[in-house]
Short mmCIF file of C-alpha atoms in Angstrom, two decimals:
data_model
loop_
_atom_site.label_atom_id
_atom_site.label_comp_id
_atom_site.label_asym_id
_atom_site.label_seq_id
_atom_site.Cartn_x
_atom_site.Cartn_y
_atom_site.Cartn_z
CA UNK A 1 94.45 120.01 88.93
CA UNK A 2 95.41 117.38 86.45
CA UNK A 3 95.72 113.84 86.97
CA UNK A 4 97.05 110.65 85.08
CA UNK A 5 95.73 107.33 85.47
CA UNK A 6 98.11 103.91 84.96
CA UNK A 7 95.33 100.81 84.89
CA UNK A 8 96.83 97.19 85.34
CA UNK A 9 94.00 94.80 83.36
CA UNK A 10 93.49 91.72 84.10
CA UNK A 11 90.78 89.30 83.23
CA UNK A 12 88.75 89.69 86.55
CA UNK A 13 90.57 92.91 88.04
CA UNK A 14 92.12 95.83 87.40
CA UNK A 15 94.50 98.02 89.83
CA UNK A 16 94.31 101.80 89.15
CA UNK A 17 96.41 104.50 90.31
CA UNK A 18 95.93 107.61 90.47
CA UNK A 19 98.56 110.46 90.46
CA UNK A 20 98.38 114.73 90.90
CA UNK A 21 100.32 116.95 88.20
CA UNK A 22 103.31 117.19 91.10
CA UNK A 23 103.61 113.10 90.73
CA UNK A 24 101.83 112.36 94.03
CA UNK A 25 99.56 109.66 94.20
CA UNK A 26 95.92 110.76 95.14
CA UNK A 27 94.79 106.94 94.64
CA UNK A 28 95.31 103.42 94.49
CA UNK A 29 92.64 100.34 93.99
CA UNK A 30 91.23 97.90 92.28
CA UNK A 31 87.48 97.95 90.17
CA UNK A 32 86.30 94.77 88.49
CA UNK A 33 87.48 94.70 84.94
CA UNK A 34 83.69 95.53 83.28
CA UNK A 35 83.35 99.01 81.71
CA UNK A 36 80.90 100.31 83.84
CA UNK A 37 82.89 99.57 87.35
CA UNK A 38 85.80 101.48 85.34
CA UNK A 39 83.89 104.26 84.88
CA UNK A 40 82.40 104.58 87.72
CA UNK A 41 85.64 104.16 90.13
CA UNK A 42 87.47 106.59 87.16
CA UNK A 43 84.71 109.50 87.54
CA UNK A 44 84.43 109.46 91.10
CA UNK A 45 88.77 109.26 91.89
CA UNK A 46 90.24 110.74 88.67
CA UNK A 47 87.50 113.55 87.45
CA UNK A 48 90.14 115.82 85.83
CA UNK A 49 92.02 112.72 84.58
CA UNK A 50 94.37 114.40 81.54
CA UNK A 51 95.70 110.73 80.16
CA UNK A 52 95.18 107.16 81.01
CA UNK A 53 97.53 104.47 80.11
CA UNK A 54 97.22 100.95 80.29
CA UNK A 55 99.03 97.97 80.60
CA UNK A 56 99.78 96.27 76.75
CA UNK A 57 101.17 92.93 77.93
CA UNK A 58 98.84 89.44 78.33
CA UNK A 59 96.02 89.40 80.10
CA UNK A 60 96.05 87.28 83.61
CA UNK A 61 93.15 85.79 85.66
#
């Protein structure tokens, strides 16, 4: 099954959710913002992730 990712950066966190083809959400949580946390938390809760978007605006501590 497909899923889509929406990541909120910011400088220390990042909230991630996590939603099915039919829109429902299969997960929400945070990782620390380092690429290896994202991967990690992304491979484990969004394996069949078809797109990830992100958040464009300023970062925030």
């Amino acid at each position: 099954m497909k899923q889509y990712v929406g990541l909120d950066v910011s400088q220390k966190e990042t909230s991630v959710c996590v939603i099915d083809e039919s829109g429902r959400i299969t997960f929400e949580g945070k990782a620390k913002s380092e690429p290896c946390a994202l991967t990690e938390l992304l491979r484990k809760r969004a394996p069949n992730a078809e797109r990830i978007g992100f958040e464009t605006g300023a970062m925030t501590s």
